[in-house]
Tab-separated table of C-alpha atoms and ligand atoms in Angstrom:
chain	number	residue	atom	x	y	z
Y	1	UNK	CA	-14.157	-34.783	68.484
Y	2	UNK	CA	-16.953	-37.042	67.213
Y	3	UNK	CA	-20.301	-35.399	67.516
Y	4	UNK	CA	-22.569	-37.296	70.046
Y	5	UNK	CA	-25.264	-38.548	67.684
Y	6	UNK	CA	-26.929	-40.860	70.186
Y	7	UNK	CA	-28.303	-38.005	72.233
Y	8	UNK	CA	-31.368	-35.692	71.522
Y	9	UNK	CA	-29.168	-32.438	71.634
Y	10	UNK	CA	-28.714	-31.111	68.255
Y	11	UNK	CA	-28.208	-27.990	66.075
Y	12	UNK	CA	-30.759	-28.012	63.264
Y	13	UNK	CA	-29.494	-25.778	60.478
Y	14	UNK	CA	-32.025	-24.552	57.805
Y	15	UNK	CA	-29.879	-24.213	54.670
Y	16	UNK	CA	-32.647	-22.750	52.778
Y	17	UNK	CA	-32.878	-19.886	55.351
Y	18	UNK	CA	-29.113	-18.997	54.668
Y	19	UNK	CA	-29.986	-19.054	50.903
Y	20	UNK	CA	-32.805	-16.892	51.355
Y	21	UNK	CA	-30.806	-14.478	53.366
Y	22	UNK	CA	-28.198	-14.190	50.757
Y	23	UNK	CA	-30.723	-13.638	48.049
Y	24	UNK	CA	-32.350	-10.862	50.320
Y	25	UNK	CA	-28.963	-9.160	50.398
Y	26	UNK	CA	-28.304	-9.606	46.603
Y	27	UNK	CA	-31.690	-8.094	45.835
Y	28	UNK	CA	-30.609	-4.956	47.852
Y	29	UNK	CA	-27.056	-4.300	46.609
Y	30	UNK	CA	-25.866	-3.643	42.995
Y	31	UNK	CA	-25.756	-6.575	40.877
Y	32	UNK	CA	-22.198	-6.300	39.716
Y	33	UNK	CA	-20.827	-6.393	43.270
Y	34	UNK	CA	-18.954	-9.543	44.110
Y	35	UNK	CA	-20.775	-11.651	47.027
Y	36	UNK	CA	-18.242	-13.463	49.208
Y	37	UNK	CA	-19.641	-15.565	52.025
Y	38	UNK	CA	-17.589	-15.551	55.185
Y	39	UNK	CA	-17.793	-19.297	56.354
Y	40	UNK	CA	-14.709	-19.100	58.913
Y	41	UNK	CA	-15.140	-20.820	62.216
Y	42	UNK	CA	-17.188	-23.688	60.756
Y	43	UNK	CA	-19.524	-21.193	59.075
Y	44	UNK	CA	-20.185	-19.552	62.418
Y	45	UNK	CA	-20.927	-22.954	63.882
Y	46	UNK	CA	-23.370	-23.800	61.096
Y	47	UNK	CA	-20.972	-26.146	59.219
Y	48	UNK	CA	-18.621	-24.822	56.804
Y	49	UNK	CA	-18.767	-27.490	54.108
Y	50	UNK	CA	-22.674	-28.103	54.251
Y	51	UNK	CA	-23.232	-24.346	54.153
Y	52	UNK	CA	-20.629	-23.520	51.347
Y	53	UNK	CA	-21.958	-26.349	49.120
Y	54	UNK	CA	-25.384	-25.262	49.556
Y	55	UNK	CA	-24.922	-21.485	48.630
Y	56	UNK	CA	-22.071	-22.144	46.144
Y	57	UNK	CA	-24.348	-21.282	43.099
Y	58	UNK	CA	-25.230	-17.825	44.497
Y	59	UNK	CA	-21.877	-16.405	45.742
Y	60	UNK	CA	-18.629	-15.460	44.008
Y	61	UNK	CA	-16.241	-16.780	46.658
Y	62	UNK	CA	-15.717	-17.659	50.358
Y	63	UNK	CA	-13.832	-16.056	53.130
Y	64	UNK	CA	-12.211	-18.090	55.812
Y	65	UNK	CA	-9.731	-17.333	58.606
Y	66	UNK	CA	-6.887	-19.615	57.795
Y	67	UNK	CA	-5.460	-22.205	55.316
Y	68	UNK	CA	-6.947	-25.312	57.181
Y	69	UNK	CA	-10.535	-23.943	56.807
Y	70	UNK	CA	-9.832	-23.171	53.153
Y	71	UNK	CA	-8.373	-26.725	52.591
Y	72	UNK	CA	-11.464	-28.155	54.179
Y	73	UNK	CA	-13.476	-26.404	51.588
Y	74	UNK	CA	-11.213	-27.538	48.664
Y	75	UNK	CA	-11.298	-31.115	49.775
Y	76	UNK	CA	-15.061	-30.957	49.855
Y	77	UNK	CA	-14.828	-30.155	46.147
Y	78	UNK	CA	-15.673	-26.343	46.336
Y	79	UNK	CA	-13.851	-24.805	43.437
Y	80	UNK	CA	-14.847	-21.046	43.705
Y	81	UNK	CA	-12.287	-18.252	44.997
Y	82	UNK	CA	-11.338	-18.597	48.773
Y	83	UNK	CA	-9.937	-15.789	50.527
Y	84	UNK	CA	-7.942	-16.231	53.877
Y	85	UNK	CA	-8.782	-13.026	55.895
Y	86	UNK	CA	-5.823	-13.607	58.312
Y	87	UNK	CA	-2.305	-13.537	58.327
Y	88	UNK	CA	-0.955	-17.046	57.065
Y	89	UNK	CA	2.418	-18.500	57.898
Y	90	UNK	CA	4.923	-17.849	54.839
Y	91	UNK	CA	5.364	-21.601	54.928
Y	92	UNK	CA	2.009	-22.251	53.443
Y	93	UNK	CA	2.449	-20.101	50.409
Y	94	UNK	CA	3.349	-23.112	48.149
Y	95	UNK	CA	0.180	-25.122	49.367
Y	96	UNK	CA	-1.907	-21.741	48.699
Y	97	UNK	CA	-0.549	-21.734	45.147
Y	98	UNK	CA	-1.130	-25.397	44.545
Y	99	UNK	CA	-4.828	-25.312	45.977
Y	100	UNK	CA	-5.496	-21.857	44.480
Y	101	UNK	CA	-6.210	-20.188	47.777
Y	102	UNK	CA	-6.079	-16.327	47.823
Y	103	UNK	CA	-3.772	-14.971	50.742
Y	104	UNK	CA	-4.042	-11.640	52.566
Y	105	UNK	CA	-0.874	-9.625	52.709
Y	106	UNK	CA	-1.008	-7.279	55.604
Y	107	UNK	CA	2.626	-6.121	56.193
Y	108	UNK	CA	6.056	-5.457	54.537
Y	109	UNK	CA	7.930	-7.464	57.276
Y	110	UNK	CA	5.826	-10.688	56.223
Y	111	UNK	CA	6.530	-9.964	52.690
Y	112	UNK	CA	10.118	-9.788	53.357
Y	113	UNK	CA	10.197	-13.099	55.114
Y	114	UNK	CA	8.360	-14.703	52.217
Y	115	UNK	CA	10.497	-13.315	49.576
Y	116	UNK	CA	13.653	-14.435	51.478
Y	117	UNK	CA	12.216	-17.895	51.411
Y	118	UNK	CA	10.671	-17.960	47.884
Y	119	UNK	CA	11.552	-15.340	45.387
Y	120	UNK	CA	8.994	-16.719	42.655
Y	121	UNK	CA	5.394	-16.061	43.682
Y	122	UNK	CA	3.972	-17.134	40.130
Y	123	UNK	CA	0.379	-18.527	40.604
Y	124	UNK	CA	-0.088	-16.903	43.967
Y	125	UNK	CA	-3.223	-14.543	44.158
Y	126	UNK	CA	-3.296	-12.082	47.058
Y	127	UNK	CA	-5.359	-9.194	48.378
Y	128	UNK	CA	-3.664	-6.465	50.280
Y	129	UNK	CA	-5.078	-5.663	53.708
Y	130	UNK	CA	-5.287	-2.023	54.711
Y	131	UNK	CA	-5.510	-1.005	58.462
Y	132	UNK	CA	-7.665	2.227	58.222
Y	133	UNK	CA	-8.323	2.241	61.942
Y	134	UNK	CA	-9.382	-1.162	63.101
Y	135	UNK	CA	-5.789	-1.723	64.539
Y	136	UNK	CA	-5.525	-5.245	63.981
Y	137	UNK	CA	-3.607	-6.187	60.919
Y	138	UNK	CA	-2.907	-4.200	57.649
Y	139	UNK	CA	-0.763	-1.604	56.092
Y	140	UNK	CA	-1.173	1.774	57.475
Y	141	UNK	CA	0.262	3.993	54.863
Y	142	UNK	CA	-0.125	4.145	50.928
Y	143	UNK	CA	3.792	4.332	50.462
Y	144	UNK	CA	3.955	0.819	52.124
Y	145	UNK	CA	1.009	-0.539	50.058
Y	146	UNK	CA	2.672	0.666	46.909
Y	147	UNK	CA	6.008	-0.929	47.727
Y	148	UNK	CA	4.108	-4.179	48.643
Y	149	UNK	CA	2.277	-4.308	45.412
Y	150	UNK	CA	5.407	-3.458	43.483
Y	151	UNK	CA	7.262	-6.395	45.159
Y	152	UNK	CA	4.493	-8.738	44.726
Y	153	UNK	CA	4.031	-8.101	41.153
Y	154	UNK	CA	7.697	-8.306	40.615
Y	155	UNK	CA	7.816	-11.718	42.031
Y	156	UNK	CA	4.868	-12.798	39.735
Y	157	UNK	CA	1.973	-12.705	42.252
Y	158	UNK	CA	-1.432	-11.404	41.076
Y	159	UNK	CA	-2.613	-8.704	43.332
Y	160	UNK	CA	-6.445	-9.150	42.792
Y	161	UNK	CA	-7.844	-7.207	45.721
Y	162	UNK	CA	-7.412	-4.593	48.340
Y	163	UNK	CA	-9.585	-4.265	51.423
Y	164	UNK	CA	-10.177	-2.963	54.777
Y	165	UNK	CA	-12.290	-3.816	57.775
Y	166	UNK	CA	-14.508	-1.369	59.891
Y	167	UNK	CA	-14.573	-1.598	63.650
Y	168	UNK	CA	-17.812	0.196	64.230
Y	169	UNK	CA	-20.142	-0.294	61.284
Y	170	UNK	CA	-22.683	-1.832	63.541
Y	171	UNK	CA	-22.932	1.315	65.904
Y	172	UNK	CA	-25.243	4.293	66.012
Y	173	UNK	CA	-22.282	6.679	66.077
Y	174	UNK	CA	-20.621	7.069	62.700
Y	175	UNK	CA	-17.750	9.167	63.443
Y	176	UNK	CA	-15.109	6.185	63.748
Y	177	UNK	CA	-16.706	4.838	60.695
Y	178	UNK	CA	-16.403	7.877	58.598
Y	179	UNK	CA	-12.700	8.384	59.679
Y	180	UNK	CA	-11.886	4.872	58.579
Y	181	UNK	CA	-13.599	5.190	55.213
Y	182	UNK	CA	-11.619	8.531	54.540
Y	183	UNK	CA	-8.446	6.885	55.573
Y	184	UNK	CA	-9.047	3.920	53.172
Y	185	UNK	CA	-9.920	6.373	50.328
Y	186	UNK	CA	-6.780	8.395	50.995
Y	187	UNK	CA	-4.608	5.248	50.773
Y	188	UNK	CA	-6.409	4.143	47.647
Y	189	UNK	CA	-5.761	7.644	46.159
Y	190	UNK	CA	-1.979	7.299	46.774
Y	191	UNK	CA	-1.604	4.056	44.703
Y	192	UNK	CA	-0.305	3.922	41.175
Y	193	UNK	CA	-1.971	0.407	40.614
Y	194	UNK	CA	-5.606	-0.329	41.877
Y	195	UNK	CA	-6.333	-4.046	42.155
Y	196	UNK	CA	-9.635	-5.067	40.403
Y	197	UNK	CA	-11.395	-5.907	43.710
Y	198	UNK	CA	-11.725	-3.160	46.277
Y	199	UNK	CA	-13.718	-4.219	49.170
Y	200	UNK	CA	-14.613	-2.827	52.749
Y	201	UNK	CA	-18.157	-4.228	53.612
Y	202	UNK	CA	-18.662	-6.956	56.199
Y	203	UNK	CA	-22.546	-7.561	57.067
Y	204	UNK	CA	-23.036	-4.282	59.026
Y	205	UNK	CA	-21.414	-2.071	56.506
Y	206	UNK	CA	-23.469	-3.813	53.695
Y	207	UNK	CA	-26.674	-3.201	55.729
Y	208	UNK	CA	-26.149	0.203	57.120
Y	209	UNK	CA	-23.695	1.692	54.989
Y	210	UNK	CA	-24.636	0.799	51.604
Y	211	UNK	CA	-23.073	3.834	50.109
Y	212	UNK	CA	-19.781	2.347	51.123
Y	213	UNK	CA	-20.046	-0.832	49.046
Y	214	UNK	CA	-17.194	-0.916	46.527
Y	215	UNK	CA	-17.119	-3.903	44.227
Y	216	UNK	CA	-17.296	-6.825	46.659
Y	217	UNK	CA	-18.724	-7.534	50.111
Y	218	UNK	CA	-17.725	-10.013	52.727
Y	219	UNK	CA	-20.826	-11.367	54.176
Y	220	UNK	CA	-20.815	-13.105	57.641
Y	221	UNK	CA	-23.392	-12.745	60.481
Y	222	UNK	CA	-26.217	-11.673	58.318
Y	223	UNK	CA	-26.306	-14.762	55.923
Y	224	UNK	CA	-27.014	-16.816	59.218
Y	225	UNK	CA	-30.046	-14.745	59.878
Y	226	UNK	CA	-28.367	-12.825	62.790
Y	227	UNK	CA	-28.394	-9.095	63.278
Y	228	UNK	CA	-24.613	-8.060	63.601
Y	229	UNK	CA	-25.585	-5.099	65.881
Y	230	UNK	CA	-27.679	-7.271	68.323
Y	231	UNK	CA	-30.526	-4.884	68.914
Y	232	UNK	CA	-28.734	-1.600	68.322
Y	233	UNK	CA	-29.735	-1.093	64.785
Y	234	UNK	CA	-32.833	-2.470	63.051
Y	235	UNK	CA	-32.368	-4.652	60.071
Y	236	UNK	CA	-33.494	-2.874	56.801
Y	237	UNK	CA	-34.955	-6.052	55.485
Y	238	UNK	CA	-36.039	-9.442	56.716
Y	239	UNK	CA	-33.677	-12.264	57.369
Y	240	UNK	CA	-34.400	-15.704	58.850
Y	241	UNK	CA	-32.267	-17.194	61.761
Y	242	UNK	CA	-30.769	-20.453	60.306
Y	243	UNK	CA	-29.835	-22.332	63.496
Y	244	UNK	CA	-32.123	-24.008	66.044
Y	245	UNK	CA	-30.509	-25.798	69.215
Y	246	UNK	CA	-32.785	-28.308	70.582
Y	247	UNK	CA	-32.723	-31.276	72.979
Y	248	UNK	CA	-35.277	-33.349	75.280
Y	249	UNK	CA	-36.012	-34.152	78.689
Y	250	UNK	CA	-34.089	-37.249	79.666
Y	251	UNK	CA	-35.112	-37.261	83.406
Y	252	UNK	CA	-38.061	-35.808	85.177
Y	253	UNK	CA	-38.526	-35.777	88.945
Y	254	UNK	CA	-40.377	-34.194	91.890
Y	255	UNK	CA	-38.429	-32.614	94.574
Y	256	UNK	CA	-39.510	-31.515	97.893
Y	257	UNK	CA	-39.179	-27.961	99.517
Y	258	UNK	CA	-35.517	-27.594	100.727
Y	259	UNK	CA	-33.946	-29.933	98.255
Y	260	UNK	CA	-30.747	-28.782	96.290
Y	261	UNK	CA	-30.069	-29.062	92.594
Y	262	UNK	CA	-26.614	-29.017	91.080
Y	263	UNK	CA	-22.921	-28.429	91.803
Y	264	UNK	CA	-22.430	-26.058	94.747
Y	265	UNK	CA	-26.093	-26.493	95.838
Y	266	UNK	CA	-26.827	-23.206	94.458
Y	267	UNK	CA	-30.493	-23.712	94.051
Y	268	UNK	CA	-32.629	-24.667	96.927
Y	269	UNK	CA	-36.466	-25.285	96.049
Y	270	UNK	CA	-38.981	-23.448	98.184
Y	271	UNK	CA	-41.785	-25.748	97.433
Y	272	UNK	CA	-42.485	-29.208	95.815
Y	273	UNK	CA	-41.314	-28.720	92.287
Y	274	UNK	CA	-40.803	-30.782	89.025
Y	275	UNK	CA	-37.181	-30.779	87.782
Y	276	UNK	CA	-36.304	-31.821	84.298
Y	277	UNK	CA	-32.688	-32.691	83.204
Y	278	UNK	CA	-31.469	-31.912	79.596
Y	279	UNK	CA	-28.405	-33.709	78.234
Y	280	UNK	CA	-26.218	-30.729	77.347
Y	281	UNK	CA	-23.918	-28.485	79.188
Y	282	UNK	CA	-20.917	-26.146	79.057
Y	283	UNK	CA	-18.925	-28.795	76.794
Y	284	UNK	CA	-21.672	-28.187	74.271
Y	285	UNK	CA	-21.171	-24.344	74.356
Y	286	UNK	CA	-24.157	-23.747	76.864
Y	287	UNK	CA	-21.876	-21.784	79.250
Y	288	UNK	CA	-22.187	-21.740	82.925
Y	289	UNK	CA	-23.743	-18.329	82.881
Y	290	UNK	CA	-26.695	-19.529	81.404
Y	291	UNK	CA	-27.866	-20.409	84.735
Y	292	UNK	CA	-31.013	-18.356	85.465
Y	293	UNK	CA	-31.971	-18.189	81.680
Y	294	UNK	CA	-34.905	-20.085	80.200
Y	295	UNK	CA	-35.364	-23.027	77.790
Y	296	UNK	CA	-38.550	-23.591	76.003
Y	297	UNK	CA	-40.666	-26.749	76.986
Y	298	UNK	CA	-44.257	-27.174	75.189
Y	299	UNK	CA	-44.296	-23.431	74.443
Y	300	UNK	CA	-43.437	-22.242	77.887
Y	301	UNK	CA	-40.367	-20.613	79.356
Y	302	UNK	CA	-38.695	-22.707	82.021
Y	303	UNK	CA	-35.783	-21.418	84.080
Y	304	UNK	CA	-32.459	-23.287	84.239
Y	305	UNK	CA	-32.051	-23.822	88.031
Y	306	UNK	CA	-28.731	-24.822	89.620
Y	307	UNK	CA	-25.364	-24.694	87.810
Y	308	UNK	CA	-24.904	-25.735	84.433
Y	309	UNK	CA	-22.828	-28.833	84.308
Y	310	UNK	CA	-20.325	-29.991	81.547
Y	311	UNK	CA	-22.937	-32.409	80.184
Y	312	UNK	CA	-26.286	-31.535	81.734
Y	313	UNK	CA	-28.572	-28.807	82.643
Y	314	UNK	CA	-31.585	-28.853	85.099
Y	315	UNK	CA	-34.792	-26.868	84.572
Y	316	UNK	CA	-37.943	-26.276	86.574
Y	317	UNK	CA	-41.008	-27.431	84.805
Y	318	UNK	CA	-44.466	-26.284	85.315
Y	319	UNK	CA	-45.643	-29.950	85.586
Y	320	UNK	CA	-44.267	-33.322	84.871
Y	321	UNK	CA	-43.482	-33.995	81.337
Y	322	UNK	CA	-42.901	-37.457	79.791
Y	323	UNK	CA	-39.256	-38.492	78.910
Y	324	UNK	CA	-38.277	-37.370	75.381
Y	325	UNK	CA	-40.466	-34.263	75.704
Y	326	UNK	CA	-38.637	-31.622	73.196
Y	327	UNK	CA	-36.684	-28.810	74.671
Y	328	UNK	CA	-35.730	-25.702	72.566
Y	329	UNK	CA	-32.655	-23.708	73.729
Y	330	UNK	CA	-32.512	-21.534	70.579
Y	331	UNK	CA	-35.590	-21.209	68.429
Y	332	UNK	CA	-39.296	-21.427	68.845
Y	333	UNK	CA	-41.679	-23.602	70.741
Y	334	UNK	CA	-45.309	-22.603	70.363
Y	335	UNK	CA	-45.580	-18.791	70.581
Y	336	UNK	CA	-42.344	-18.340	72.382
Y	337	UNK	CA	-38.893	-17.792	70.970
Y	338	UNK	CA	-35.335	-17.605	72.146
Y	339	UNK	CA	-32.955	-16.041	69.745
Y	340	UNK	CA	-28.990	-16.287	69.541
Y	341	UNK	CA	-29.094	-12.566	70.483
Y	342	UNK	CA	-31.378	-13.196	73.595
Y	343	UNK	CA	-28.666	-15.727	74.754
Y	344	UNK	CA	-25.852	-13.247	74.006
Y	345	UNK	CA	-27.481	-10.630	76.044
Y	346	UNK	CA	-27.871	-12.949	79.012
Y	347	UNK	CA	-24.101	-13.541	78.779
Y	348	UNK	CA	-23.086	-9.983	78.037
Y	349	UNK	CA	-21.623	-10.991	74.576
Y	350	UNK	CA	-22.709	-10.938	70.966
Y	351	UNK	CA	-24.760	-13.436	68.862
Y	352	UNK	CA	-21.623	-14.407	66.856
Y	353	UNK	CA	-20.028	-15.844	69.984
Y	354	UNK	CA	-23.136	-17.773	70.909
Y	355	UNK	CA	-23.346	-19.746	67.665
Y	356	UNK	CA	-19.584	-20.065	67.390
Y	357	UNK	CA	-19.330	-21.764	70.618
Y	358	UNK	CA	-21.694	-24.592	70.006
Y	359	UNK	CA	-19.184	-27.194	70.126
Y	360	UNK	CA	-18.280	-30.292	67.882
Y	361	UNK	CA	-20.058	-32.525	70.229
Y	362	UNK	CA	-23.460	-31.308	69.102
Y	363	UNK	CA	-24.382	-32.776	65.753
Y	364	UNK	CA	-25.439	-30.430	62.983
Y	365	UNK	CA	-28.584	-31.642	61.178
Y	366	UNK	CA	-29.332	-30.105	57.991
Y	367	UNK	CA	-32.870	-29.425	56.468
Y	368	UNK	CA	-33.673	-27.492	53.188
B	1	PLP	C1	-15.290	-11.950	60.084
B	1	PLP	C2	-15.057	-10.893	59.085
B	1	PLP	C3	-15.887	-10.547	58.137
B	1	PLP	C4	-17.435	-10.872	58.258
B	1	PLP	O1	-17.923	-10.137	59.459
B	1	PLP	P1	-19.510	-10.077	59.780
B	1	PLP	O2	-19.626	-9.009	60.667
B	1	PLP	O3	-19.791	-11.544	60.305
B	1	PLP	O4	-20.193	-9.893	58.361
B	1	PLP	C5	-15.647	-9.585	57.080
B	1	PLP	N1	-14.262	-9.166	57.044
B	1	PLP	C6	-13.349	-9.730	57.880
B	1	PLP	C7	-11.967	-9.047	57.560
B	1	PLP	C8	-13.668	-10.490	58.933
B	1	PLP	O5	-12.600	-10.968	59.743
């Protein structure tokens, strides 16, 4: 889909904030640790190409979820290492070799399929994924990892890394985290070959379990200035949210007591009121459960009244504002701020989902 440019709704991405956030993290972890920026899902909605190009000088590589996301970066001219975190189809291996994209190997059955199809893996770089308790993808025993590494190396692949992923690094309770860490270390101890890169740290692990940083980190949510725990754990150092979602009033009217607003007539005004309309709705990622939440107009919180439509929302204004008056959905206006975490709490979800769901219809505007 083409972004709708001729509308005031836009996501303003502050690239220098992302740069600042990475520098903050770099200054708090050992220098020799490789810093990989996780830019999957269009850099959590911030724009993978623009973000990756901007931060390229200060990171060692990029992580994405699939080969199409990796190819997008290669086509944009990015030449640093790119690791695909998920399972790829075996059919993409020649493309991965050609474009120097690193694949994750997560199981023997997959490797078997690959070797049946292609016995020469020269030029392929892989990282081995260990499932230490997340239960999603990865090897669950040292014996299987040994066999996988042996077969990969036998076929000419370069096993550059081995990694795991924590399920609960953003929680107060650390029992599951510790169990996963022990399991990962146990599996590592059973290997006869240790790949040069051993990594286990996502944002939360980097922030709150710094003793667990091995020799690479995979930084996602935190580089966008978001707290991966929401409000559960406090950030040990300052980061700046990089994304601001804004729009403007395109229609303003007065309604009388008893008038309805929106689909289903779920809102009935109990007095004379001023209603403003904003050109953004659930097709932009402003989901229907945002009804009752606020937007910011002229430094004031104004409630979304009536249902969220596909392309529009309606808000109750304290007075009549002229057309074109700016509206902030995520960000600050005067002394008031709405964060992605505030939005997530209203929806019963996490800030990750809020920024990822801002759809392609919303243009990303970059400033630095
Ligand atoms: C998404 C992802 C990350 C990044 O997680 P954040 O919490 O955003 O830092 C790291 N590792 C893996 C395997 C992932 O899937």
